[in-house]
Amino acid sequence: MRCLTVSYKKAPQASGTEVTVSAAASGTGVLQYKFLIKDNTTGNWAVIRDYSILNSCTWKANKAGNKTLYVDVKDSNGKVTRASISYTIK
């Protein structure tokens, strides 16, 4: 994987806001994208969307607090690259 960039609605956002996260990557063969979120207060993880060829997803920010959004990109050789974004919901 050579490059992974992520775009998203600027934080902070109000609880209940839908946030679209998009990723762009270059790599070998067909790329698959997985979107995850971690609640930094509780340590809980959730998969927003499992591996798919779709490079964007929408997440509804329900609880206030500090989160970390993750995007994993897997190439056709099985190599995974991860990007993360700190995100605040108020």
PDB file of N, CA, C and O in Angstrom, residues 35-80:
ATOM      1  N   PHE A  35     -14.186   0.042   8.333  1.00  0.00           N
ATOM      2  CA  PHE A  35     -14.310   1.237   9.156  1.00  0.00           C
ATOM      3  C   PHE A  35     -14.673   0.829  10.581  1.00  0.00           C
ATOM      4  O   PHE A  35     -15.614   0.049  10.788  1.00  0.00           O
ATOM      5  N   LEU A  36     -13.913   1.352  11.544  1.00  0.00           N
ATOM      6  CA  LEU A  36     -14.114   1.023  12.956  1.00  0.00           C
ATOM      7  C   LEU A  36     -14.122   2.294  13.792  1.00  0.00           C
ATOM      8  O   LEU A  36     -13.615   3.331  13.350  1.00  0.00           O
ATOM      9  N   ILE A  37     -14.656   2.175  15.005  1.00  0.00           N
ATOM     10  CA  ILE A  37     -14.625   3.298  15.930  1.00  0.00           C
ATOM     11  C   ILE A  37     -14.300   2.783  17.323  1.00  0.00           C
ATOM     12  O   ILE A  37     -14.734   1.702  17.719  1.00  0.00           O
ATOM     13  N   LYS A  38     -13.533   3.585  18.051  1.00  0.00           N
ATOM     14  CA  LYS A  38     -13.208   3.271  19.443  1.00  0.00           C
ATOM     15  C   LYS A  38     -13.666   4.437  20.306  1.00  0.00           C
ATOM     16  O   LYS A  38     -13.372   5.597  20.005  1.00  0.00           O
ATOM     17  N   ASP A  39     -14.406   4.132  21.360  1.00  0.00           N
ATOM     18  CA  ASP A  39     -14.783   5.135  22.351  1.00  0.00           C
ATOM     19  C   ASP A  39     -13.607   5.248  23.315  1.00  0.00           C
ATOM     20  O   ASP A  39     -13.291   4.292  24.026  1.00  0.00           O
ATOM     21  N   ASN A  40     -12.943   6.381  23.335  1.00  0.00           N
ATOM     22  CA  ASN A  40     -11.737   6.536  24.141  1.00  0.00           C
ATOM     23  C   ASN A  40     -12.007   6.586  25.639  1.00  0.00           C
ATOM     24  O   ASN A  40     -11.096   6.384  26.432  1.00  0.00           O
ATOM     25  N   THR A  41     -13.262   6.830  26.036  1.00  0.00           N
ATOM     26  CA  THR A  41     -13.616   6.852  27.453  1.00  0.00           C
ATOM     27  C   THR A  41     -13.815   5.434  27.989  1.00  0.00           C
ATOM     28  O   THR A  41     -13.270   5.065  29.023  1.00  0.00           O
ATOM     29  N   THR A  42     -14.583   4.632  27.252  1.00  0.00           N
ATOM     30  CA  THR A  42     -14.905   3.275  27.722  1.00  0.00           C
ATOM     31  C   THR A  42     -13.926   2.227  27.201  1.00  0.00           C
ATOM     32  O   THR A  42     -13.846   1.125  27.746  1.00  0.00           O
ATOM     33  N   GLY A  43     -13.233   2.548  26.097  1.00  0.00           N
ATOM     34  CA  GLY A  43     -12.350   1.568  25.468  1.00  0.00           C
ATOM     35  C   GLY A  43     -13.080   0.605  24.545  1.00  0.00           C
ATOM     36  O   GLY A  43     -12.473  -0.296  23.983  1.00  0.00           O
ATOM     37  N   ASN A  44     -14.394   0.792  24.397  1.00  0.00           N
ATOM     38  CA  ASN A  44     -15.192  -0.094  23.543  1.00  0.00           C
ATOM     39  C   ASN A  44     -14.925   0.167  22.066  1.00  0.00           C
ATOM     40  O   ASN A  44     -14.791   1.316  21.646  1.00  0.00           O
ATOM     41  N   TRP A  45     -14.859  -0.930  21.296  1.00  0.00           N
ATOM     42  CA  TRP A  45     -14.670  -0.870  19.854  1.00  0.00           C
ATOM     43  C   TRP A  45     -15.958  -1.297  19.166  1.00  0.00           C
ATOM     44  O   TRP A  45     -16.692  -2.139  19.683  1.00  0.00           O
ATOM     45  N   ALA A  46     -16.200  -0.750  17.971  1.00  0.00           N
ATOM     46  CA  ALA A  46     -17.322  -1.193  17.148  1.00  0.00           C
ATOM     47  C   ALA A  46     -16.911  -1.114  15.684  1.00  0.00           C
ATOM     48  O   ALA A  46     -16.168  -0.213  15.284  1.00  0.00           O
ATOM     49  N   VAL A  47     -17.393  -2.068  14.908  1.00  0.00           N
ATOM     50  CA  VAL A  47     -17.178  -2.046  13.473  1.00  0.00           C
ATOM     51  C   VAL A  47     -18.333  -1.261  12.861  1.00  0.00           C
ATOM     52  O   VAL A  47     -19.505  -1.600  13.065  1.00  0.00           O
ATOM     53  N   ILE A  48     -18.003  -0.190  12.153  1.00  0.00           N
ATOM     54  CA  ILE A  48     -19.025   0.583  11.457  1.00  0.00           C
ATOM     55  C   ILE A  48     -19.429  -0.171  10.188  1.00  0.00           C
ATOM     56  O   ILE A  48     -20.603  -0.314   9.887  1.00  0.00           O
ATOM     57  N   ARG A  49     -18.432  -0.634   9.446  1.00  0.00           N
ATOM     58  CA  ARG A  49     -18.677  -1.494   8.284  1.00  0.00           C
ATOM     59  C   ARG A  49     -17.465  -2.381   8.070  1.00  0.00           C
ATOM     60  O   ARG A  49     -16.334  -1.902   8.070  1.00  0.00           O
ATOM     61  N   ASP A  50     -17.718  -3.680   7.887  1.00  0.00           N
ATOM     62  CA  ASP A  50     -16.642  -4.638   7.673  1.00  0.00           C
ATOM     63  C   ASP A  50     -16.091  -4.474   6.255  1.00  0.00           C
ATOM     64  O   ASP A  50     -16.601  -3.677   5.461  1.00  0.00           O
ATOM     65  N   TYR A  51     -15.063  -5.256   5.938  1.00  0.00           N
ATOM     66  CA  TYR A  51     -14.381  -5.127   4.648  1.00  0.00           C
ATOM     67  C   TYR A  51     -15.354  -5.140   3.479  1.00  0.00           C
ATOM     68  O   TYR A  51     -16.232  -5.986   3.392  1.00  0.00           O
ATOM     69  N   SER A  52     -15.173  -4.173   2.602  1.00  0.00           N
ATOM     70  CA  SER A  52     -15.997  -4.002   1.413  1.00  0.00           C
ATOM     71  C   SER A  52     -15.173  -3.214   0.402  1.00  0.00           C
ATOM     72  O   SER A  52     -14.238  -2.510   0.771  1.00  0.00           O
ATOM     73  N   ILE A  53     -15.547  -3.288  -0.867  1.00  0.00           N
ATOM     74  CA  ILE A  53     -14.864  -2.482  -1.874  1.00  0.00           C
ATOM     75  C   ILE A  53     -15.314  -1.022  -1.827  1.00  0.00           C
ATOM     76  O   ILE A  53     -14.693  -0.165  -2.436  1.00  0.00           O
ATOM     77  N   LEU A  54     -16.386  -0.740  -1.068  1.00  0.00           N
ATOM     78  CA  LEU A  54     -16.866   0.637  -0.920  1.00  0.00           C
ATOM     79  C   LEU A  54     -15.913   1.399  -0.007  1.00  0.00           C
ATOM     80  O   LEU A  54     -15.591   0.929   1.088  1.00  0.00           O
ATOM     81  N   ASN A  55     -15.484   2.581  -0.448  1.00  0.00           N
ATOM     82  CA  ASN A  55     -14.465   3.316   0.295  1.00  0.00           C
ATOM     83  C   ASN A  55     -15.018   4.434   1.176  1.00  0.00           C
ATOM     84  O   ASN A  55     -14.288   5.307   1.610  1.00  0.00           O
ATOM     85  N   SER A  56     -16.313   4.398   1.462  1.00  0.00           N
ATOM     86  CA  SER A  56     -16.880   5.381   2.383  1.00  0.00           C
ATOM     87  C   SER A  56     -18.013   4.742   3.164  1.00  0.00           C
ATOM     88  O   SER A  56     -18.587   3.736   2.748  1.00  0.00           O
ATOM     89  N   CYS A  57     -18.309   5.341   4.302  1.00  0.00           N
ATOM     90  CA  CYS A  57     -19.441   4.881   5.107  1.00  0.00           C
ATOM     91  C   CYS A  57     -19.945   6.052   5.933  1.00  0.00           C
ATOM     92  O   CYS A  57     -19.261   7.059   6.086  1.00  0.00           O
ATOM     93  N   THR A  58     -21.160   5.895   6.452  1.00  0.00           N
ATOM     94  CA  THR A  58     -21.751   6.926   7.291  1.00  0.00           C
ATOM     95  C   THR A  58     -21.937   6.363   8.690  1.00  0.00           C
ATOM     96  O   THR A  58     -22.426   5.244   8.867  1.00  0.00           O
ATOM     97  N   TRP A  59     -21.522   7.140   9.656  1.00  0.00           N
ATOM     98  CA  TRP A  59     -21.598   6.777  11.064  1.00  0.00           C
ATOM     99  C   TRP A  59     -22.434   7.818  11.775  1.00  0.00           C
ATOM    100  O   TRP A  59     -22.255   9.022  11.558  1.00  0.00           O
ATOM    101  N   LYS A  60     -23.375   7.392  12.610  1.00  0.00           N
ATOM    102  CA  LYS A  60     -24.188   8.327  13.382  1.00  0.00           C
ATOM    103  C   LYS A  60     -23.581   8.451  14.774  1.00  0.00           C
ATOM    104  O   LYS A  60     -23.517   7.481  15.526  1.00  0.00           O
ATOM    105  N   ALA A  61     -23.131   9.638  15.086  1.00  0.00           N
ATOM    106  CA  ALA A  61     -22.461   9.927  16.356  1.00  0.00           C
ATOM    107  C   ALA A  61     -23.509  10.067  17.454  1.00  0.00           C
ATOM    108  O   ALA A  61     -24.133  11.108  17.588  1.00  0.00           O
ATOM    109  N   ASN A  62     -23.729   8.994  18.209  1.00  0.00           N
ATOM    110  CA  ASN A  62     -24.797   8.999  19.210  1.00  0.00           C
ATOM    111  C   ASN A  62     -24.381   9.512  20.575  1.00  0.00           C
ATOM    112  O   ASN A  62     -25.141  10.195  21.228  1.00  0.00           O
ATOM    113  N   LYS A  63     -23.198   9.160  21.046  1.00  0.00           N
ATOM    114  CA  LYS A  63     -22.778   9.528  22.402  1.00  0.00           C
ATOM    115  C   LYS A  63     -21.682  10.579  22.365  1.00  0.00           C
ATOM    116  O   LYS A  63     -20.752  10.480  21.577  1.00  0.00           O
ATOM    117  N   ALA A  64     -21.803  11.552  23.256  1.00  0.00           N
ATOM    118  CA  ALA A  64     -20.768  12.578  23.360  1.00  0.00           C
ATOM    119  C   ALA A  64     -19.481  11.967  23.899  1.00  0.00           C
ATOM    120  O   ALA A  64     -19.501  10.970  24.616  1.00  0.00           O
ATOM    121  N   GLY A  65     -18.366  12.561  23.524  1.00  0.00           N
ATOM    122  CA  GLY A  65     -17.075  12.124  24.035  1.00  0.00           C
ATOM    123  C   GLY A  65     -16.023  12.101  22.949  1.00  0.00           C
ATOM    124  O   GLY A  65     -16.271  12.497  21.803  1.00  0.00           O
ATOM    125  N   ASN A  66     -14.849  11.649  23.336  1.00  0.00           N
ATOM    126  CA  ASN A  66     -13.737  11.555  22.392  1.00  0.00           C
ATOM    127  C   ASN A  66     -13.691  10.158  21.794  1.00  0.00           C
ATOM    128  O   ASN A  66     -13.749   9.164  22.525  1.00  0.00           O
ATOM    129  N   LYS A  67     -13.598  10.099  20.494  1.00  0.00           N
ATOM    130  CA  LYS A  67     -13.586   8.844  19.739  1.00  0.00           C
ATOM    131  C   LYS A  67     -12.334   8.801  18.870  1.00  0.00           C
ATOM    132  O   LYS A  67     -11.700   9.816  18.609  1.00  0.00           O
ATOM    133  N   THR A  68     -12.019   7.608  18.405  1.00  0.00           N
ATOM    134  CA  THR A  68     -11.009   7.457  17.369  1.00  0.00           C
ATOM    135  C   THR A  68     -11.635   6.635  16.255  1.00  0.00           C
ATOM    136  O   THR A  68     -12.149   5.534  16.503  1.00  0.00           O
ATOM    137  N   LEU A  69     -11.651   7.204  15.050  1.00  0.00           N
ATOM    138  CA  LEU A  69     -12.141   6.494  13.866  1.00  0.00           C
ATOM    139  C   LEU A  69     -10.951   5.842  13.188  1.00  0.00           C
ATOM    140  O   LEU A  69      -9.891   6.456  13.057  1.00  0.00           O
ATOM    141  N   TYR A  70     -11.133   4.610  12.744  1.00  0.00           N
ATOM    142  CA  TYR A  70     -10.077   3.872  12.061  1.00  0.00           C
ATOM    143  C   TYR A  70     -10.570   3.413  10.696  1.00  0.00           C
ATOM    144  O   TYR A  70     -11.732   3.035  10.556  1.00  0.00           O
ATOM    145  N   VAL A  71      -9.675   3.431   9.730  1.00  0.00           N
ATOM    146  CA  VAL A  71      -9.930   2.839   8.421  1.00  0.00           C
ATOM    147  C   VAL A  71      -8.800   1.859   8.143  1.00  0.00           C
ATOM    148  O   VAL A  71      -7.629   2.236   8.174  1.00  0.00           O
ATOM    149  N   ASP A  72      -9.168   0.598   7.918  1.00  0.00           N
ATOM    150  CA  ASP A  72      -8.204  -0.421   7.495  1.00  0.00           C
ATOM    151  C   ASP A  72      -8.418  -0.658   6.016  1.00  0.00           C
ATOM    152  O   ASP A  72      -9.562  -0.806   5.567  1.00  0.00           O
ATOM    153  N   VAL A  73      -7.336  -0.688   5.267  1.00  0.00           N
ATOM    154  CA  VAL A  73      -7.412  -0.985   3.835  1.00  0.00           C
ATOM    155  C   VAL A  73      -6.568  -2.228   3.576  1.00  0.00           C
ATOM    156  O   VAL A  73      -5.406  -2.284   3.960  1.00  0.00           O
ATOM    157  N   LYS A  74      -7.204  -3.203   2.925  1.00  0.00           N
ATOM    158  CA  LYS A  74      -6.530  -4.465   2.631  1.00  0.00           C
ATOM    159  C   LYS A  74      -6.392  -4.611   1.119  1.00  0.00           C
ATOM    160  O   LYS A  74      -7.362  -4.432   0.387  1.00  0.00           O
ATOM    161  N   ASP A  75      -5.169  -4.929   0.658  1.00  0.00           N
ATOM    162  CA  ASP A  75      -4.967  -5.128  -0.780  1.00  0.00           C
ATOM    163  C   ASP A  75      -5.145  -6.604  -1.136  1.00  0.00           C
ATOM    164  O   ASP A  75      -5.426  -7.432  -0.258  1.00  0.00           O
ATOM    165  N   SER A  76      -5.009  -6.936  -2.402  1.00  0.00           N
ATOM    166  CA  SER A  76      -5.258  -8.304  -2.851  1.00  0.00           C
ATOM    167  C   SER A  76      -4.214  -9.298  -2.337  1.00  0.00           C
ATOM    168  O   SER A  76      -4.429 -10.506  -2.394  1.00  0.00           O
ATOM    169  N   ASN A  77      -3.090  -8.814  -1.794  1.00  0.00           N
ATOM    170  CA  ASN A  77      -2.088  -9.681  -1.181  1.00  0.00           C
ATOM    171  C   ASN A  77      -2.351  -9.899   0.305  1.00  0.00           C
ATOM    172  O   ASN A  77      -1.590 -10.593   0.977  1.00  0.00           O
ATOM    173  N   GLY A  78      -3.397  -9.264   0.843  1.00  0.00           N
ATOM    174  CA  GLY A  78      -3.732  -9.397   2.256  1.00  0.00           C
ATOM    175  C   GLY A  78      -3.027  -8.409   3.154  1.00  0.00           C
ATOM    176  O   GLY A  78      -3.203  -8.436   4.369  1.00  0.00           O
ATOM    177  N   LYS A  79      -2.236  -7.497   2.586  1.00  0.00           N
ATOM    178  CA  LYS A  79      -1.542  -6.486   3.390  1.00  0.00           C
ATOM    179  C   LYS A  79      -2.547  -5.424   3.833  1.00  0.00           C
ATOM    180  O   LYS A  79      -3.305  -4.900   3.025  1.00  0.00           O
ATOM    181  N   VAL A  80      -2.529  -5.112   5.135  1.00  0.00           N
ATOM    182  CA  VAL A  80      -3.466  -4.139   5.704  1.00  0.00           C
ATOM    183  C   VAL A  80      -2.711  -2.894   6.144  1.00  0.00           C
ATOM    184  O   VAL A  80      -1.672  -2.981   6.797  1.00  0.00           O
TER     185      VAL A  80
END
